[in-house]
CSV table of C-alpha atoms and ligand atoms in Angstrom, one decimal:
chain,number,residue,atom,x,y,z
O,1,MET,CA,89.6,87.3,70.5
O,2,ILE,CA,90.0,90.0,73.1
O,3,SER,CA,92.6,88.9,75.6
O,4,ARG,CA,92.7,88.7,79.4
O,5,THR,CA,95.6,91.2,79.4
O,6,ILE,CA,93.7,93.8,77.4
O,7,LEU,CA,90.6,93.3,79.6
O,8,LEU,CA,92.6,93.7,82.8
O,9,TYR,CA,94.3,96.8,81.4
O,10,LEU,CA,90.8,98.2,80.6
O,11,SER,CA,89.7,97.4,84.1
O,12,ARG,CA,91.9,100.3,85.2
O,13,GLN,CA,90.6,102.7,82.5
O,14,PHE,CA,87.8,104.6,84.1
O,15,TRP,CA,87.0,106.6,80.9
O,16,LEU,CA,85.6,103.3,79.5
O,17,LYS,CA,83.2,103.0,82.4
O,18,ASP,CA,81.8,106.4,81.5
O,19,LEU,CA,81.5,105.4,77.9
O,20,LEU,CA,79.8,102.1,78.7
O,21,SER,CA,77.4,103.7,81.2
O,22,ALA,CA,76.3,106.2,78.5
O,23,ILE,CA,75.1,103.3,76.3
O,24,PRO,CA,71.3,103.0,76.8
O,25,GLY,CA,70.4,99.8,78.5
O,26,PHE,CA,74.0,98.9,79.5
O,27,SER,CA,73.3,99.4,83.2
O,28,ARG,CA,71.4,96.2,83.6
O,29,ILE,CA,74.3,94.0,82.2
O,30,PRO,CA,76.6,94.1,85.3
O,31,ARG,CA,73.6,92.8,87.2
O,32,ARG,CA,74.6,89.3,85.9
O,33,PHE,CA,77.6,89.5,88.4
O,34,ILE,CA,76.5,92.2,90.9
O,35,ALA,CA,73.5,91.9,93.3
O,36,GLY,CA,72.4,95.5,93.1
O,37,GLU,CA,73.3,99.0,94.1
O,38,ASN,CA,72.4,99.0,97.8
O,39,ILE,CA,72.6,96.9,101.0
O,40,HIS,CA,68.9,95.9,100.7
O,41,ASP,CA,69.4,94.6,97.2
O,42,ALA,CA,72.3,92.5,98.6
O,43,ILE,CA,70.2,91.2,101.5
O,44,GLY,CA,67.4,90.2,99.1
O,45,ALA,CA,69.9,88.3,96.9
O,46,ILE,CA,71.4,86.6,100.0
O,47,LYS,CA,68.0,85.5,101.4
O,48,GLU,CA,67.4,83.8,98.0
O,49,LEU,CA,70.9,82.1,98.2
O,50,ASN,CA,70.2,81.0,101.8
O,51,ARG,CA,66.9,79.5,100.7
O,52,LEU,CA,68.9,77.4,98.2
O,53,GLY,CA,71.2,76.2,101.0
O,54,LEU,CA,74.1,78.5,100.1
O,55,MET,CA,75.9,80.8,102.5
O,56,ALA,CA,77.2,84.2,101.5
O,57,THR,CA,79.8,86.9,102.0
O,58,PHE,CA,79.0,90.6,101.4
O,59,ASP,CA,81.3,92.7,99.3
O,60,HIS,CA,80.6,96.4,99.2
O,61,LEU,CA,82.3,97.2,95.9
O,62,GLY,CA,85.1,99.7,96.1
O,63,GLU,CA,88.9,99.8,96.0
O,64,SER,CA,91.9,102.2,95.9
O,65,THR,CA,90.3,104.8,98.1
O,66,THR,CA,92.3,108.0,98.1
O,67,SER,CA,90.6,110.0,100.9
O,68,ARG,CA,90.1,109.2,104.6
O,69,GLU,CA,86.4,110.4,104.4
O,70,GLU,CA,85.7,107.7,101.7
O,71,ALA,CA,87.4,105.0,103.7
O,72,LEU,CA,85.5,105.9,106.8
O,73,ALA,CA,82.3,105.9,104.9
O,74,ASP,CA,83.1,102.4,103.8
O,75,VAL,CA,83.8,101.4,107.4
O,76,GLU,CA,80.3,102.8,108.4
O,77,GLU,CA,78.7,100.8,105.5
O,78,TYR,CA,80.3,97.6,106.6
O,79,LEU,CA,79.4,98.2,110.3
O,80,GLN,CA,75.8,98.6,109.1
O,81,VAL,CA,76.1,95.4,107.0
O,82,LEU,CA,77.2,93.5,110.1
O,83,LYS,CA,74.3,94.9,112.1
O,84,LEU,CA,71.8,94.0,109.3
O,85,ILE,CA,73.2,90.5,109.0
O,86,ASN,CA,72.7,90.1,112.7
O,87,GLU,CA,69.2,91.5,112.7
O,88,SER,CA,67.9,89.7,109.6
O,89,GLY,CA,69.5,86.4,110.5
O,90,VAL,CA,70.9,85.8,107.0
O,91,GLU,CA,73.8,83.4,106.8
O,92,SER,CA,76.6,85.6,105.7
O,93,ASN,CA,79.9,87.2,106.7
O,94,ILE,CA,81.8,90.1,105.0
O,95,SER,CA,84.7,90.4,102.6
O,96,ILE,CA,86.8,93.6,102.6
O,97,LYS,CA,89.5,95.1,100.5
O,98,LEU,CA,92.2,97.0,102.4
O,99,THR,CA,92.8,99.7,99.7
O,100,GLN,CA,89.1,100.5,100.2
O,101,LEU,CA,89.8,101.0,103.9
O,102,GLY,CA,92.7,103.3,103.4
O,103,LEU,CA,95.8,101.0,102.9
O,104,ASP,CA,97.2,103.3,100.3
O,105,ILE,CA,96.7,106.4,102.5
O,106,ASP,CA,98.2,105.2,105.8
O,107,GLU,CA,98.7,101.6,107.0
O,108,GLU,CA,98.0,102.5,110.6
O,109,PHE,CA,94.7,104.2,109.7
O,110,CYS,CA,93.8,101.1,107.6
O,111,TYR,CA,94.6,98.8,110.6
O,112,GLN,CA,92.3,100.9,112.9
O,113,ASN,CA,89.5,100.6,110.4
O,114,VAL,CA,89.9,96.8,110.0
O,115,ARG,CA,90.1,96.5,113.7
O,116,ARG,CA,86.7,98.3,114.2
O,117,LEU,CA,85.1,95.9,111.7
O,118,VAL,CA,86.6,92.8,113.2
O,119,ASP,CA,85.6,93.9,116.7
O,120,GLN,CA,82.0,94.4,115.5
O,121,ALA,CA,82.0,91.0,113.8
O,122,GLY,CA,83.3,89.5,117.1
O,123,ARG,CA,80.4,91.1,119.0
O,124,PHE,CA,77.9,89.4,116.6
O,125,GLY,CA,79.8,86.1,116.4
O,126,ASN,CA,80.5,86.8,112.7
O,127,PHE,CA,83.7,86.8,110.6
O,128,VAL,CA,85.7,89.2,108.3
O,129,ARG,CA,87.6,88.0,105.3
O,130,ILE,CA,90.3,90.2,103.9
O,131,ASP,CA,90.5,89.9,100.1
O,132,MET,CA,93.9,89.9,98.5
O,133,GLU,CA,94.6,92.6,95.9
O,134,ASP,CA,97.5,93.0,93.4
O,135,SER,CA,101.0,92.0,94.4
O,136,SER,CA,102.2,95.5,95.3
O,137,ARG,CA,99.8,95.2,98.3
O,138,THR,CA,100.5,91.6,99.4
O,139,GLU,CA,103.1,92.4,102.0
O,140,ALA,CA,101.1,95.3,103.6
O,141,THR,CA,97.9,93.3,103.5
O,142,LEU,CA,99.5,90.4,105.3
O,143,ARG,CA,101.0,92.7,107.9
O,144,VAL,CA,97.7,94.3,108.7
O,145,PHE,CA,96.0,90.9,108.7
O,146,GLY,CA,98.6,89.4,111.1
O,147,ARG,CA,98.3,92.3,113.5
O,148,VAL,CA,94.5,92.1,113.7
O,149,PHE,CA,94.4,88.3,113.9
O,150,ALA,CA,96.8,88.3,116.8
O,151,GLU,CA,94.4,90.5,118.7
O,152,ALA,CA,91.0,89.7,117.5
O,153,ARG,CA,90.8,86.2,115.8
O,154,GLN,CA,87.5,86.7,113.8
O,155,VAL,CA,89.3,87.4,110.6
O,156,GLY,CA,90.8,85.4,107.7
O,157,ILE,CA,92.9,86.1,104.7
O,158,VAL,CA,92.9,85.3,101.0
O,159,LEU,CA,96.0,83.8,99.3
O,160,GLN,CA,96.5,83.5,95.5
O,161,SER,CA,98.0,80.4,93.9
O,162,TYR,CA,99.4,82.4,91.0
O,163,LEU,CA,102.0,84.1,93.3
O,164,HIS,CA,105.4,82.3,93.8
O,165,ARG,CA,105.4,83.4,97.4
O,166,SER,CA,102.1,81.9,98.3
O,167,ALA,CA,103.5,78.5,99.4
O,168,GLN,CA,105.5,80.3,102.1
O,169,ASP,CA,102.5,82.5,103.0
O,170,VAL,CA,100.2,79.5,103.3
O,171,GLU,CA,102.6,77.8,105.8
O,172,GLU,CA,103.0,81.0,107.8
O,173,VAL,CA,99.2,81.7,108.0
O,174,ILE,CA,98.6,78.1,109.1
O,175,ARG,CA,101.3,78.5,111.7
O,176,GLN,CA,99.4,81.5,113.1
O,177,GLY,CA,96.3,79.3,113.2
O,178,ALA,CA,94.2,81.4,110.8
O,179,ARG,CA,91.8,80.6,108.1
O,180,ILE,CA,92.7,81.0,104.4
O,181,ARG,CA,90.6,81.4,101.3
O,182,LEU,CA,92.6,80.0,98.4
O,183,CYS,CA,91.9,81.5,95.0
O,184,LYS,CA,94.0,81.5,91.7
O,185,GLY,CA,94.4,85.3,91.6
O,186,ALA,CA,92.6,87.9,89.4
O,187,TYR,CA,95.2,90.6,88.6
O,188,HIS,CA,97.7,91.1,85.9
O,189,GLU,CA,101.1,90.2,87.5
O,190,PRO,CA,104.6,90.1,86.0
O,191,GLU,CA,106.6,86.8,85.8
O,192,GLU,CA,109.0,87.8,88.6
O,193,VAL,CA,106.2,87.4,91.1
O,194,ALA,CA,103.6,85.1,89.5
O,195,PHE,CA,103.2,82.0,87.4
O,196,GLN,CA,102.1,82.9,83.9
O,197,GLU,CA,100.8,79.6,82.6
O,198,LYS,CA,97.4,78.3,83.7
O,199,GLU,CA,98.8,74.8,84.2
O,200,GLU,CA,101.4,76.1,86.7
O,201,VAL,CA,98.8,78.2,88.6
O,202,ASP,CA,96.6,75.1,88.8
O,203,GLN,CA,99.4,72.8,90.0
O,204,ASN,CA,100.2,75.3,92.7
O,205,TYR,CA,96.5,75.5,93.7
O,206,LEU,CA,96.4,71.8,94.1
O,207,ARG,CA,99.7,71.8,96.1
O,208,LEU,CA,98.4,74.5,98.5
O,209,MET,CA,95.0,72.9,98.8
O,210,LYS,CA,96.6,69.8,100.2
O,211,ILE,CA,98.7,71.7,102.7
O,212,MET,CA,95.6,73.6,103.8
O,213,LEU,CA,93.4,70.5,104.2
O,214,ARG,CA,96.0,68.7,106.2
O,215,SER,CA,96.2,71.6,108.6
O,216,GLY,CA,92.8,70.7,110.1
O,217,ILE,CA,91.8,74.4,110.1
O,218,TYR,CA,88.5,75.4,108.5
O,219,HIS,CA,89.7,76.9,105.2
O,220,ALA,CA,87.9,77.9,102.0
O,221,PHE,CA,88.5,76.9,98.4
O,222,ALA,CA,87.4,79.6,96.0
O,223,THR,CA,87.2,78.5,92.4
O,224,HIS,CA,84.7,77.5,89.7
O,225,ASP,CA,87.2,75.1,88.2
O,226,GLU,CA,85.8,71.6,88.3
O,227,ARG,CA,89.3,70.1,88.2
O,228,MET,CA,90.3,72.0,91.4
O,229,ILE,CA,87.0,71.2,93.1
O,230,ASN,CA,87.1,67.5,92.2
O,231,ALA,CA,90.7,67.2,93.4
O,232,THR,CA,89.8,68.9,96.7
O,233,ARG,CA,86.9,66.5,97.2
O,234,VAL,CA,89.0,63.5,96.5
O,235,TYR,CA,91.9,64.6,98.7
O,236,ALA,CA,89.6,65.5,101.6
O,237,GLU,CA,88.1,62.0,101.4
O,238,LYS,CA,91.5,60.4,101.2
O,239,ILE,CA,92.8,62.1,104.4
O,240,GLY,CA,89.4,61.7,106.2
O,241,ALA,CA,88.5,65.4,106.3
O,242,SER,CA,84.7,65.6,106.6
O,243,ARG,CA,82.6,67.6,104.1
O,244,ASP,CA,81.8,70.2,106.8
O,245,SER,CA,85.5,70.8,107.7
O,246,PHE,CA,86.0,73.3,104.8
O,247,GLU,CA,84.0,75.2,102.3
O,248,PHE,CA,83.9,75.9,98.6
O,249,GLN,CA,83.3,79.5,97.5
O,250,MET,CA,82.1,80.9,94.2
O,251,LEU,CA,81.2,84.3,92.8
O,252,TYR,CA,77.6,85.5,92.5
O,253,GLY,CA,76.1,84.6,89.1
O,254,ILE,CA,78.9,82.2,88.1
O,255,ARG,CA,78.3,78.4,87.9
O,256,ARG,CA,75.1,78.4,89.8
O,257,ASP,CA,74.5,74.8,88.6
O,258,LEU,CA,77.8,73.7,90.3
O,259,GLN,CA,77.0,75.7,93.5
O,260,GLN,CA,73.7,73.8,93.8
O,261,GLN,CA,75.2,70.4,92.9
O,262,LEU,CA,77.8,70.7,95.7
O,263,VAL,CA,75.1,71.7,98.2
O,264,ARG,CA,73.1,68.7,97.2
O,265,GLU,CA,76.1,66.5,97.9
O,266,GLY,CA,76.5,67.8,101.4
O,267,TYR,CA,79.3,70.4,100.9
O,268,ARG,CA,79.3,73.8,102.4
O,269,VAL,CA,79.2,76.5,99.7
O,270,ARG,CA,79.5,80.2,100.1
O,271,VAL,CA,78.7,82.8,97.4
O,272,TYR,CA,80.6,86.1,97.2
O,273,VAL,CA,77.9,88.7,96.7
O,274,PRO,CA,79.1,92.1,95.5
O,275,TYR,CA,76.9,95.2,95.6
O,276,GLY,CA,77.3,98.9,95.2
O,277,ARG,CA,77.9,101.6,92.7
O,278,PHE,CA,81.6,101.0,92.2
O,279,TRP,CA,81.0,98.0,89.9
O,280,TYR,CA,83.4,98.7,87.0
O,281,PRO,CA,86.8,97.1,88.0
O,282,TYR,CA,85.1,94.1,89.5
O,283,PHE,CA,82.9,93.6,86.4
O,284,MET,CA,85.9,93.9,84.1
O,285,ARG,CA,87.9,91.4,86.0
O,286,ARG,CA,85.0,88.9,85.6
O,287,LEU,CA,85.1,89.5,81.9
O,288,ALA,CA,88.9,89.0,81.9
O,289,GLU,CA,88.6,85.6,83.6
O,290,ARG,CA,86.4,84.4,80.8
O,291,PRO,CA,86.7,86.6,77.7
O,292,ALA,CA,83.7,84.7,76.3
O,293,ASN,CA,81.7,86.8,78.7
O,294,VAL,CA,82.4,89.7,76.4
O,295,TRP,CA,80.0,88.0,73.9
O,296,PHE,CA,77.4,87.8,76.7
O,297,VAL,CA,77.7,91.6,77.0
O,298,LEU,CA,77.7,92.3,73.3
O,299,SER,CA,74.8,90.0,72.6
O,300,ASN,CA,72.8,91.6,75.4
O,301,LEU,CA,73.4,95.0,73.9
O,302,LEU,CA,72.4,93.8,70.4
O,303,ARG,CA,69.3,92.2,71.7
O,304,GLN,CA,67.8,95.5,73.0
Z,401,FDA,P1,89.5,79.5,86.0
Z,401,FDA,O1,89.7,81.0,85.7
Z,401,FDA,O2,90.5,78.6,85.5
Z,401,FDA,O3,88.1,79.1,85.5
Z,401,FDA,C1,87.6,77.8,85.5
Z,401,FDA,C2,86.2,77.7,84.9
Z,401,FDA,O4,85.3,78.5,85.8
Z,401,FDA,C3,86.0,78.4,83.6
Z,401,FDA,O5,86.3,77.5,82.5
Z,401,FDA,C4,84.6,78.8,83.6
Z,401,FDA,O6,83.7,77.7,83.3
Z,401,FDA,C5,84.3,79.2,85.0
Z,401,FDA,N1,84.6,80.7,85.2
Z,401,FDA,C6,85.6,81.2,85.8
Z,401,FDA,N2,85.5,82.6,85.9
Z,401,FDA,C7,84.4,82.9,85.2
Z,401,FDA,C8,83.7,84.1,84.9
Z,401,FDA,N3,84.1,85.3,85.2
Z,401,FDA,N4,82.5,84.0,84.2
Z,401,FDA,C9,82.0,82.8,83.8
Z,401,FDA,N5,82.6,81.6,84.1
Z,401,FDA,C10,83.8,81.6,84.8
Z,401,FDA,N6,91.0,86.9,93.4
Z,401,FDA,C11,91.9,87.7,93.9
Z,401,FDA,O7,92.9,88.0,93.3
Z,401,FDA,N7,91.7,88.1,95.2
Z,401,FDA,C12,90.6,87.8,96.0
Z,401,FDA,O8,90.5,88.2,97.1
Z,401,FDA,C13,89.7,86.9,95.3
Z,401,FDA,N8,88.5,86.5,96.0
Z,401,FDA,C14,87.7,85.6,95.4
Z,401,FDA,C15,86.6,85.1,96.2
Z,401,FDA,C16,85.8,84.1,95.6
Z,401,FDA,C17,84.7,83.6,96.4
Z,401,FDA,C18,86.1,83.6,94.3
Z,401,FDA,C19,85.3,82.5,93.7
Z,401,FDA,C20,87.1,84.1,93.6
Z,401,FDA,C21,87.9,85.2,94.1
Z,401,FDA,N9,89.0,85.7,93.4
Z,401,FDA,C22,89.9,86.5,94.0
Z,401,FDA,C23,89.0,85.5,91.9
Z,401,FDA,C24,89.9,84.4,91.6
Z,401,FDA,O9,91.3,84.7,91.8
Z,401,FDA,C25,89.8,84.0,90.1
Z,401,FDA,O10,90.2,85.1,89.3
Z,401,FDA,C26,88.4,83.5,89.7
Z,401,FDA,O11,87.8,82.8,90.7
Z,401,FDA,C27,88.5,82.7,88.4
Z,401,FDA,O12,89.3,81.6,88.6
Z,401,FDA,P2,88.8,80.1,88.8
Z,401,FDA,O13,89.4,79.5,90.0
Z,401,FDA,O14,87.3,80.1,88.8
Z,401,FDA,O15,89.4,79.3,87.5
């Protein structure tokens, strides 16, 4: 069976994207996980999610931007998204990646870009979530987040339970009074910085979840893992945290049954809705999380 490590390696090999894109009929396959190519496709998908009682967060696909022009174009795109959310009345916020907004070019430039988005979100009473990327960016991401949060508040961060350092980071972010989205982590990380065994990652997730729930801040638990979700529900109940004092989050197209079930039970559920043309690394990370998805891709190609 093709392994997680190989798929994560391939997610950085852009020649494979060109090869896959050249296969007739391939282009519709990423649509299982991606709402479409443009902002209007994403708004359409979010309206449908809202109709089902689900909230959303926009992700304009893109990462590791190398030019200021590209980063500024992404800022404009997100400013437009915030405006459209406001005009259309959809229940959604936005998720951003700092390398998309110039983190690898110049931290100060990136900070200015994030600040513009958070200010715009503030004007509309909305919210910006900063995704967490691989561990080489953790420190800088937290620095930019901390600076913006101290000045503008309408912003939250993502922390990953596979990192050894996250216990400390969770405490620090809670001390600042900010909102966390807890996920397991999607990148290939060495053992010096990250737990390698699923059981350890899961145990850490549960430990951090408890600290977060006890903080009384409105946090988010991003996972499709029923063990994590059930433990969160049980612990929230135990400490008397109400069902609307936190939210679950899942990815577009994954465990739609579970998303609906949680809504029916009175939980708040937000779906991460990616759109755009830069789908390749995101798509490959979704395959890596569940290598059985490779069979989904292959069987779709064979069925044509
Ligand atoms: P796990 O991988 O253990 O999977 C549990 C079960 O969920 C599987 O058995 C399967 O049933 C289902 N499942 C999981 N992934 C699937 C897939 N791709 N296809 C089909 N079924 C699947 N990561 C990161 O590093 N930085 C970030 O900023 C974010 N942001 C983020 C936002 C949101 C809303 C979510 C849900 C996730 C992220 N992630 C992320 C990704 C996260 O770190 C992690 O890689 C995935 O959520 C998969 O881990 P699970 O917690 O679902 O558990």
